[in-house]
Coordinates of C-alpha atoms and ligand atoms in Angstrom, one line a residue:
M3 CA 24.2 17.5 14.2
S4 CA 24.8 18.8 10.7
E5 CA 23.4 22.3 9.7
T6 CA 21.1 20.6 7.2
V7 CA 19.6 18.3 9.8
A8 CA 19.2 21.2 12.3
A9 CA 17.4 23.2 9.6
L10 CA 15.1 20.3 8.7
D11 CA 14.2 19.7 12.3
E12 CA 13.6 23.4 12.9
Y13 CA 11.3 23.6 9.8
L14 CA 9.4 20.5 10.9
E15 CA 9.0 21.8 14.4
R16 CA 7.6 25.1 13.2
T17 CA 5.1 23.6 10.7
A18 CA 3.6 20.8 13.0
T19 CA 0.2 22.4 13.2
E20 CA -0.2 23.0 9.5
R21 CA 1.0 19.5 8.8
L22 CA -1.6 17.9 11.1
E23 CA -4.4 19.9 9.5
E24 CA -3.3 18.7 6.1
Y25 CA -3.0 15.1 7.3
Q26 CA -6.6 15.4 8.5
A27 CA -7.7 16.8 5.2
F28 CA -6.2 13.8 3.4
L29 CA -7.9 11.4 5.8
R30 CA -11.3 13.0 5.3
I31 CA -11.4 11.6 1.7
P32 CA -13.1 8.2 2.0
S33 CA -10.8 6.4 -0.5
I34 CA -12.1 2.9 -0.1
S35 CA -10.8 1.0 -3.2
A36 CA -12.9 -2.1 -2.8
L37 CA -16.3 -0.3 -2.9
S38 CA -17.5 1.0 -6.3
A39 CA -19.6 3.6 -4.6
H40 CA -16.3 5.3 -3.7
T41 CA -14.8 5.5 -7.2
G42 CA -15.3 9.2 -7.3
D43 CA -13.4 9.5 -3.9
M44 CA -10.5 7.6 -5.4
H45 CA -10.1 10.3 -8.0
I46 CA -10.5 13.0 -5.4
A47 CA -7.7 11.4 -3.3
A48 CA -5.5 10.9 -6.3
D49 CA -5.9 14.6 -7.4
W50 CA -5.3 15.8 -3.8
L51 CA -2.0 13.9 -3.7
A52 CA -1.0 15.1 -7.2
D53 CA -1.7 18.7 -6.1
K54 CA 0.4 18.3 -3.0
L55 CA 3.3 16.9 -5.0
R56 CA 3.2 19.8 -7.4
D57 CA 3.0 22.3 -4.5
I58 CA 6.1 20.9 -3.0
G59 CA 8.1 21.2 -6.2
I60 CA 7.9 17.7 -7.6
E61 CA 7.8 17.6 -11.4
H62 CA 6.0 15.5 -14.1
V63 CA 3.2 14.9 -11.7
E64 CA 0.4 12.8 -13.2
V65 CA -2.7 11.0 -12.2
S66 CA -2.1 8.0 -14.4
P67 CA -5.1 5.9 -15.3
T68 CA -5.3 2.1 -15.0
A69 CA -8.2 -0.3 -15.7
G70 CA -9.0 0.3 -12.0
H71 CA -8.1 3.2 -9.8
P72 CA -5.4 5.7 -10.9
I73 CA -1.8 5.7 -9.9
V74 CA -0.2 9.0 -8.9
Y75 CA 3.3 9.6 -10.3
G76 CA 5.8 12.4 -9.9
D77 CA 9.5 12.8 -9.9
W78 CA 12.4 15.2 -9.1
L79 CA 15.6 14.3 -10.9
H80 CA 18.0 17.2 -10.5
A81 CA 20.5 15.6 -8.0
E82 CA 23.2 14.9 -10.6
G83 CA 25.4 12.0 -9.7
A84 CA 23.2 11.0 -6.7
P85 CA 21.2 7.8 -6.6
T86 CA 17.5 7.6 -7.5
V87 CA 15.0 6.3 -5.1
L88 CA 11.5 5.0 -6.1
V89 CA 9.1 5.7 -3.2
Y90 CA 5.9 3.7 -3.1
G91 CA 2.8 4.0 -0.9
H92 CA -0.9 3.6 -1.3
Y93 CA -3.7 6.1 -1.0
D94 CA -6.6 3.6 -0.8
V95 CA -8.0 2.3 2.4
Q96 CA -9.9 -0.7 3.7
P97 CA -13.7 -0.7 4.2
V98 CA -14.8 0.5 7.6
D99 CA -17.4 -2.0 8.7
P100 CA -18.4 -2.7 11.4
L101 CA -19.2 1.0 11.7
D102 CA -20.8 0.8 15.1
L103 CA -17.5 -0.2 16.7
W104 CA -15.8 3.1 15.7
V105 CA -15.6 5.5 18.7
R106 CA -15.1 8.4 16.3
P107 CA -16.4 8.4 12.7
P108 CA -13.7 6.8 10.5
F109 CA -13.5 9.7 8.1
E110 CA -13.6 12.5 10.7
P111 CA -10.0 12.3 11.9
Q112 CA -9.3 13.3 15.5
V113 CA -6.2 13.7 17.6
E114 CA -6.5 12.1 21.0
N115 CA -4.0 10.5 23.4
G116 CA -1.1 11.5 21.1
R117 CA -2.7 9.6 18.2
M118 CA -4.4 10.4 15.0
Y119 CA -7.6 8.3 14.8
A120 CA -9.1 7.7 11.3
R121 CA -9.2 5.0 8.6
G122 CA -5.9 5.2 6.8
S123 CA -4.1 7.1 9.5
A124 CA -1.5 4.4 9.6
D125 CA -2.3 2.2 6.6
D126 CA -1.2 3.9 4.5
K127 CA -2.2 7.5 4.0
G128 CA -0.4 8.6 7.1
Q129 CA 2.9 7.1 5.8
V130 CA 2.4 8.6 2.3
H131 CA 1.8 12.0 4.0
M132 CA 5.1 11.5 5.9
H133 CA 6.9 11.3 2.6
L134 CA 5.3 14.4 1.3
W135 CA 6.6 16.4 4.3
S136 CA 10.1 14.9 4.3
A137 CA 10.4 16.2 0.8
R138 CA 8.8 19.5 1.6
A139 CA 11.2 20.0 4.5
W140 CA 14.1 19.5 2.1
F141 CA 12.7 21.9 -0.5
E142 CA 11.9 24.5 2.1
T143 CA 15.2 24.4 3.8
A144 CA 17.8 23.5 1.2
G145 CA 15.8 24.3 -2.0
R146 CA 16.4 20.8 -3.3
L147 CA 16.5 17.1 -2.5
P148 CA 19.9 15.4 -1.8
L149 CA 19.0 12.6 -4.3
N150 CA 16.6 11.9 -7.1
V151 CA 13.1 10.7 -6.3
R152 CA 10.2 9.1 -8.2
Y153 CA 6.9 8.8 -6.3
V154 CA 4.4 6.1 -7.1
F155 CA 1.2 6.1 -5.1
E156 CA -1.2 3.3 -5.8
G157 CA -5.0 3.2 -5.3
E158 CA -5.6 -0.5 -5.3
E159 CA -3.2 -2.0 -2.8
E160 CA -6.0 -3.0 -0.4
S161 CA -7.8 -4.7 -3.3
G162 CA -4.9 -6.9 -4.4
S163 CA -2.9 -4.4 -6.6
I164 CA -4.6 -6.1 -9.6
H165 CA -3.5 -3.5 -12.2
F166 CA -0.2 -2.6 -10.7
E167 CA 2.1 -5.0 -12.4
E168 CA 0.7 -4.1 -15.8
W169 CA 1.2 -0.4 -15.1
V170 CA 4.8 -0.9 -13.9
A171 CA 5.6 -3.0 -17.0
A172 CA 4.1 -0.2 -19.2
N173 CA 6.0 2.5 -17.4
R174 CA 9.3 0.8 -17.0
D175 CA 11.2 3.6 -18.7
R176 CA 10.3 6.2 -16.2
L177 CA 10.8 3.9 -13.2
T178 CA 14.5 3.5 -13.4
A179 CA 16.0 3.8 -9.9
D180 CA 18.6 2.4 -7.6
V181 CA 16.4 1.3 -4.8
A182 CA 12.7 1.1 -3.9
V183 CA 11.5 2.4 -0.5
I184 CA 8.1 1.4 0.7
S185 CA 6.6 2.9 3.9
D186 CA 3.6 0.6 4.5
T187 CA 4.8 -1.7 7.3
G188 CA 5.1 -1.2 11.1
F189 CA 7.2 -1.3 14.2
F190 CA 7.7 -4.4 16.3
E191 CA 5.4 -5.4 19.2
G192 CA 5.9 -2.8 22.0
N193 CA 6.4 -0.1 19.3
I194 CA 10.0 -0.9 18.9
P195 CA 11.5 0.6 15.7
A196 CA 11.9 -2.1 13.0
I197 CA 12.7 -2.7 9.4
C198 CA 10.7 -5.3 7.7
I199 CA 12.7 -7.9 5.8
G200 CA 10.0 -10.2 4.5
L201 CA 6.4 -10.0 3.4
R202 CA 4.0 -12.8 2.8
G203 CA 2.2 -13.4 -0.5
L204 CA -1.5 -14.0 -0.8
M205 CA -4.0 -16.2 -2.6
Y206 CA -7.6 -14.9 -2.1
G207 CA -10.7 -16.8 -3.3
Q208 CA -14.4 -17.5 -2.7
I209 CA -16.2 -20.8 -2.1
D210 CA -19.7 -21.0 -3.4
V211 CA -21.9 -23.9 -2.4
T212 CA -25.2 -24.2 -4.2
G213 CA -28.0 -26.6 -3.6
P214 CA -31.8 -26.3 -4.3
T215 CA -33.0 -23.5 -6.5
L216 CA -34.8 -21.8 -3.6
D217 CA -34.6 -22.0 0.2
L218 CA -36.6 -25.0 1.3
H219 CA -38.9 -25.7 4.3
S220 CA -36.5 -27.7 6.6
G221 CA -39.4 -29.8 7.7
G222 CA -40.8 -30.8 4.4
F223 CA -37.4 -31.3 2.8
G224 CA -35.0 -31.9 5.7
G225 CA -33.7 -35.4 5.5
N226 CA -33.8 -35.6 1.8
V227 CA -31.6 -32.7 0.7
Q228 CA -27.9 -31.9 1.2
N229 CA -27.8 -28.6 3.1
P230 CA -25.3 -26.1 1.4
A231 CA -24.4 -24.5 4.8
N232 CA -23.7 -27.9 6.3
A233 CA -21.7 -28.9 3.2
L234 CA -19.6 -25.7 3.5
A235 CA -18.9 -26.5 7.1
T236 CA -17.7 -30.0 6.1
I237 CA -15.4 -28.6 3.5
I238 CA -13.9 -25.9 5.7
A239 CA -13.4 -28.4 8.5
G240 CA -11.4 -30.6 6.1
L241 CA -9.0 -28.0 5.1
K242 CA -7.0 -27.9 8.4
T243 CA -6.3 -30.5 11.1
P244 CA -7.4 -29.7 14.6
E245 CA -3.7 -28.9 15.4
G246 CA -3.7 -26.1 12.8
V247 CA -1.8 -27.8 10.0
I248 CA -3.2 -27.1 6.5
D249 CA -4.6 -30.4 5.1
V250 CA -4.2 -29.8 1.4
P251 CA -2.1 -32.2 -0.6
G252 CA 1.1 -30.6 -1.8
F253 CA 0.4 -27.3 0.0
Y254 CA 3.7 -27.2 1.9
D255 CA 5.8 -28.8 -0.9
E256 CA 7.6 -25.6 -2.0
V257 CA 7.7 -23.9 1.4
R258 CA 11.3 -22.8 2.2
P259 CA 12.2 -24.4 5.5
I260 CA 13.1 -22.2 8.4
T261 CA 16.9 -22.7 8.7
P262 CA 18.6 -23.0 12.1
Q263 CA 20.0 -19.5 11.4
D264 CA 16.6 -18.1 10.7
H265 CA 15.3 -19.7 13.8
A266 CA 18.1 -18.3 15.9
E267 CA 17.6 -14.8 14.6
L268 CA 13.8 -14.9 15.0
A269 CA 14.2 -16.4 18.6
L270 CA 16.2 -13.3 19.6
L271 CA 13.3 -10.9 18.9
P272 CA 11.8 -9.6 22.1
F273 CA 8.3 -11.0 21.4
D274 CA 6.1 -10.9 24.5
A275 CA 3.5 -13.6 23.7
E276 CA 1.4 -12.9 26.8
G277 CA 1.2 -9.1 26.0
F278 CA 0.3 -9.9 22.4
R279 CA -2.4 -12.4 23.5
D280 CA -3.8 -9.8 26.0
R281 CA -3.8 -7.1 23.4
I282 CA -5.8 -9.1 20.9
G283 CA -8.1 -10.5 23.5
V284 CA -7.9 -14.2 22.8
P285 CA -7.8 -16.9 25.6
A286 CA -4.8 -18.6 23.9
L287 CA -2.6 -18.2 20.9
F288 CA -3.1 -21.0 18.3
G289 CA -1.0 -22.2 15.4
E290 CA 1.2 -24.9 13.9
P291 CA 2.8 -26.8 16.7
G292 CA 6.5 -26.5 17.5
L293 CA 7.0 -23.0 16.1
L294 CA 7.7 -19.6 17.6
P295 CA 4.8 -17.1 17.1
V296 CA 7.2 -14.9 15.1
E297 CA 7.9 -17.9 12.8
R298 CA 4.2 -18.6 12.4
Q299 CA 3.6 -14.9 11.6
G300 CA 6.3 -14.3 9.0
A301 CA 7.8 -17.6 7.8
R302 CA 4.9 -20.0 7.5
P303 CA 1.9 -20.0 5.3
T304 CA -1.7 -19.8 6.5
L305 CA -5.2 -20.7 5.4
D306 CA -8.0 -18.6 6.9
I307 CA -11.7 -18.1 6.3
N308 CA -12.2 -14.3 6.1
G309 CA -16.0 -14.3 6.0
I310 CA -18.8 -16.8 5.8
W311 CA -22.5 -16.3 5.0
G312 CA -25.6 -18.1 3.8
G313 CA -29.1 -18.9 5.0
F314 CA -31.0 -17.1 7.7
E315 CA -29.2 -14.5 9.8
G316 CA -32.1 -12.4 11.1
E317 CA -33.8 -12.2 14.5
G318 CA -35.5 -15.2 15.9
A319 CA -35.7 -18.5 14.1
K320 CA -36.5 -19.5 10.5
T321 CA -36.7 -23.1 9.6
I322 CA -35.1 -23.4 6.2
I323 CA -32.5 -25.3 4.2
P324 CA -30.7 -22.4 2.5
A325 CA -30.3 -22.5 -1.3
H326 CA -26.7 -21.5 -1.0
A327 CA -23.7 -20.8 1.3
H328 CA -20.4 -19.0 0.7
A329 CA -17.1 -18.2 2.3
K330 CA -14.1 -16.0 1.5
L331 CA -10.8 -17.9 1.9
S332 CA -7.3 -16.6 1.8
C333 CA -3.8 -18.1 2.2
R334 CA -0.7 -16.1 3.2
L335 CA 2.2 -17.5 1.2
V336 CA 5.9 -17.6 2.0
A337 CA 9.0 -18.3 -0.1
D338 CA 9.0 -20.3 -2.4
M339 CA 5.3 -20.8 -2.9
D340 CA 3.5 -20.1 -6.2
P341 CA 0.1 -18.3 -5.7
Q342 CA -1.5 -19.9 -8.8
R343 CA -0.3 -23.4 -7.8
T344 CA -1.6 -22.8 -4.3
Y345 CA -5.0 -21.8 -5.7
E346 CA -5.1 -25.0 -7.8
R347 CA -4.2 -27.2 -4.9
V348 CA -6.8 -25.6 -2.6
R349 CA -9.5 -25.7 -5.3
D350 CA -8.8 -29.4 -5.9
R351 CA -9.0 -30.2 -2.1
I352 CA -12.3 -28.2 -1.8
K353 CA -13.7 -30.2 -4.7
A354 CA -12.6 -33.5 -3.1
L355 CA -14.1 -32.5 0.2
A356 CA -17.5 -31.5 -1.3
P357 CA -20.2 -33.9 -0.2
A358 CA -22.7 -35.3 -2.7
G359 CA -25.9 -33.3 -3.4
V360 CA -24.5 -29.8 -3.9
N361 CA -22.4 -27.9 -6.4
V362 CA -19.2 -26.4 -5.2
E363 CA -17.0 -23.8 -6.9
F364 CA -13.8 -22.1 -5.7
T365 CA -13.0 -18.9 -7.7
L366 CA -9.8 -17.0 -7.5
I367 CA -10.1 -13.3 -6.6
H368 CA -6.5 -12.1 -6.5
T369 CA -3.0 -13.2 -5.8
G370 CA 0.1 -11.4 -4.5
M371 CA 3.7 -12.6 -4.4
W372 CA 5.8 -12.9 -1.2
S373 CA 9.1 -11.1 -1.0
L374 CA 12.3 -11.2 1.1
T375 CA 14.7 -8.3 1.3
P376 CA 18.4 -8.2 2.2
T377 CA 19.5 -6.9 5.6
D378 CA 23.1 -6.3 4.5
H379 CA 22.3 -4.0 1.5
P380 CA 23.8 -0.5 1.9
A381 CA 20.3 0.9 1.4
T382 CA 19.0 -1.1 4.3
R383 CA 22.0 -0.2 6.5
A384 CA 21.5 3.5 5.7
A385 CA 17.8 3.2 6.7
A386 CA 18.9 1.5 10.0
A387 CA 21.3 4.4 10.6
A388 CA 18.6 7.0 10.1
I389 CA 16.3 5.2 12.5
Q390 CA 19.1 4.9 15.1
D391 CA 19.7 8.7 14.7
V392 CA 16.1 9.7 15.2
F393 CA 14.7 7.1 17.5
G394 CA 17.8 6.5 19.5
R395 CA 18.0 2.8 19.0
E396 CA 18.9 0.3 16.4
P397 CA 15.9 -1.2 14.6
L398 CA 15.0 -4.8 14.8
Y399 CA 14.6 -6.8 11.6
E400 CA 11.3 -8.5 11.4
R401 CA 9.3 -10.5 8.9
G402 CA 5.9 -8.9 8.4
G403 CA 3.0 -11.3 8.1
G404 CA 1.1 -9.0 5.7
S405 CA 1.4 -8.6 2.0
I406 CA 2.5 -5.7 -0.3
P407 CA 2.4 -7.1 -3.9
A408 CA 4.3 -4.0 -5.2
A409 CA 7.4 -5.1 -3.3
A410 CA 7.8 -8.3 -5.3
T411 CA 6.9 -6.4 -8.5
F412 CA 9.7 -3.9 -8.0
A413 CA 12.2 -6.7 -7.4
S414 CA 11.1 -8.9 -10.3
L415 CA 10.2 -6.4 -13.0
L416 CA 12.6 -3.6 -12.2
G417 CA 15.4 -5.6 -10.4
L418 CA 15.4 -3.2 -7.5
P419 CA 16.4 -3.9 -3.9
V420 CA 13.4 -3.0 -1.7
V421 CA 13.7 -1.3 1.7
L422 CA 10.5 -1.6 3.8
L423 CA 10.8 1.4 6.0
G424 CA 7.5 1.6 7.8
F425 CA 6.5 3.4 11.0
A426 CA 3.0 2.2 12.0
N427 CA 2.6 1.3 15.6
P428 CA 1.8 -2.4 16.1
D429 CA -1.5 -1.5 17.8
C430 CA -2.6 0.8 15.0
Q431 CA -5.7 -1.4 14.3
A432 CA -5.2 -1.4 10.5
H433 CA -8.2 -2.9 8.7
A434 CA -10.1 -2.8 12.0
P435 CA -12.3 -0.2 13.7
N436 CA -10.5 2.8 15.5
E437 CA -7.4 2.7 13.4
S438 CA -4.8 5.1 14.7
M439 CA -1.2 6.4 14.2
I440 CA 1.0 7.4 17.1
L441 CA 1.9 10.9 16.3
N442 CA 5.4 10.5 17.7
N443 CA 6.0 7.7 15.2
Y444 CA 4.6 10.0 12.4
E445 CA 6.7 13.0 13.4
R446 CA 9.9 11.1 14.0
G447 CA 9.2 9.0 10.9
I448 CA 9.2 12.2 8.7
R449 CA 12.6 13.2 10.2
T450 CA 13.9 9.6 9.6
I451 CA 13.0 9.7 6.0
A452 CA 14.5 13.2 5.6
R453 CA 17.8 12.0 7.1
Y454 CA 17.6 8.7 5.1
W455 CA 17.7 10.6 1.9
E456 CA 20.9 12.3 3.0
A457 CA 22.4 9.0 4.1
L458 CA 21.4 7.3 0.8
A459 CA 22.9 10.1 -1.2
A460 CA 26.2 9.7 0.6
G461 CA 26.1 5.9 0.8
L462 CA 24.9 4.7 -2.6
G463 CA 26.4 7.2 -4.9
Ligands
BES786 N1 0.2 -2.3 5.2 C1 -0.3 -3.6 4.8 C2 0.7 -4.6 4.6 C3 1.3 -5.1 5.9 C4 0.6 -5.4 7.0 C5 2.7 -5.4 5.9 C6 1.2 -6.0 8.1 C7 3.3 -5.9 7.1 C8 2.5 -6.2 8.2 C9 -1.1 -3.4 3.5 O1 -1.8 -2.2 3.3 C10 -2.1 -4.5 3.3 O2 -2.9 -4.6 4.2 N2 -2.0 -5.3 2.3 C11 -2.9 -6.3 2.0 C12 -2.6 -6.8 0.6 C13 -3.5 -7.8 0.0 C14 -4.9 -7.2 -0.2 C15 -2.9 -8.3 -1.3 C16 -2.9 -7.4 3.0 O3 -1.8 -7.8 3.5 O4 -4.0 -7.9 3.4
ZN787 ZN1 -3.6 -2.5 4.6

């Protein structure tokens, strides 16, 4: 072990309590980007982050406005001759409903069973916080970082990153770097260290079915009126076959086929289908026939209803034909699908499935691009070496099923290779009640990032 690494470890060991308290303070800010009632909290969280960056020694720290929530920027560029890394994370979190299923209140973080429980503990405030402390450990022990760093922390990732691309385009000049590092992914099933090498894109929209101007008595009118809720059910039922194949003309046209080599690599992953099924509590896994679960998760597109409402939902019975019914629908997209084209195809299919007697609209809410990252890039290899060093085993390479629009933005607008170096435990319950981060992942992750900077400085220079 080098002297630097020993000093970093010793510093991190000594400051563990202070770090956890600060982590909790960050998690107490309810930075829910989707809900306008939390706009003030978004600013509080952004300012909190900016203050921490300044305290550490990061320069040019700025809470940069966008048409939505602000982006926190800061840099430290004094490692002459060394590479520059662009670090991305997000300080916004998902809404917390259903609140009654949380064992501990979502914004009152608590440590139990070796985990930090709170909304955002893993996705992604915990991982942003890990970056702060990796940098802090370097400044406190060596007085400097071994490479140049630019931090970009977004406040709208969970809401589709709608203003991010515009901000990156406008700030291109101060975003020059050699590699982008994003810590917003997780380990493989069983909490096995992993580097993510693919993310899916997203097309998110809303179906609105409208019928009569008001709810109608289902006795007086039933039989003469198309029911919007029934119509919505007809439409949704037509979007997929009972086998789970998406029934939208042209939907799969651009999907990049899984090659025999992709299949062979994915088949080697130690995926425990029974354990996975048990953990999520379903009687059986379900998906496109003839594919591995890891292929369905990372290399094939999806079409899912995320929410559905309309008509009477109260206690007891109410005999009405509802005036309208709605659903939120999203598709996860893989290479080489185009989000806008997918929207148009799904919209046309919805219109074609709409029965007579109602009006049907499908409105686009947001899109995000898929991305694939190289396994053989020196920056990826250095990340793997840092993981091996700290976690004692080589990471697996997995394709994440989720989306991080920023990854594609960095690749397309800035031409950067992207390393997805995430540490969330697979059972972190991101987006669900009782989100948690395994503190061992958090602590070792901080040490991994700190060593990664040293490896990158040596390996990319
Ligand atoms: N951390 C996730 C992304 C993720 C999840 C990557 C699982 C790999 C595996 C991120 O915070 C997220 O949830 N993103 C949204 C983006 C969307 C709103 C465009 C998502 O995937 O739903
Ligand atoms: Zn998320």
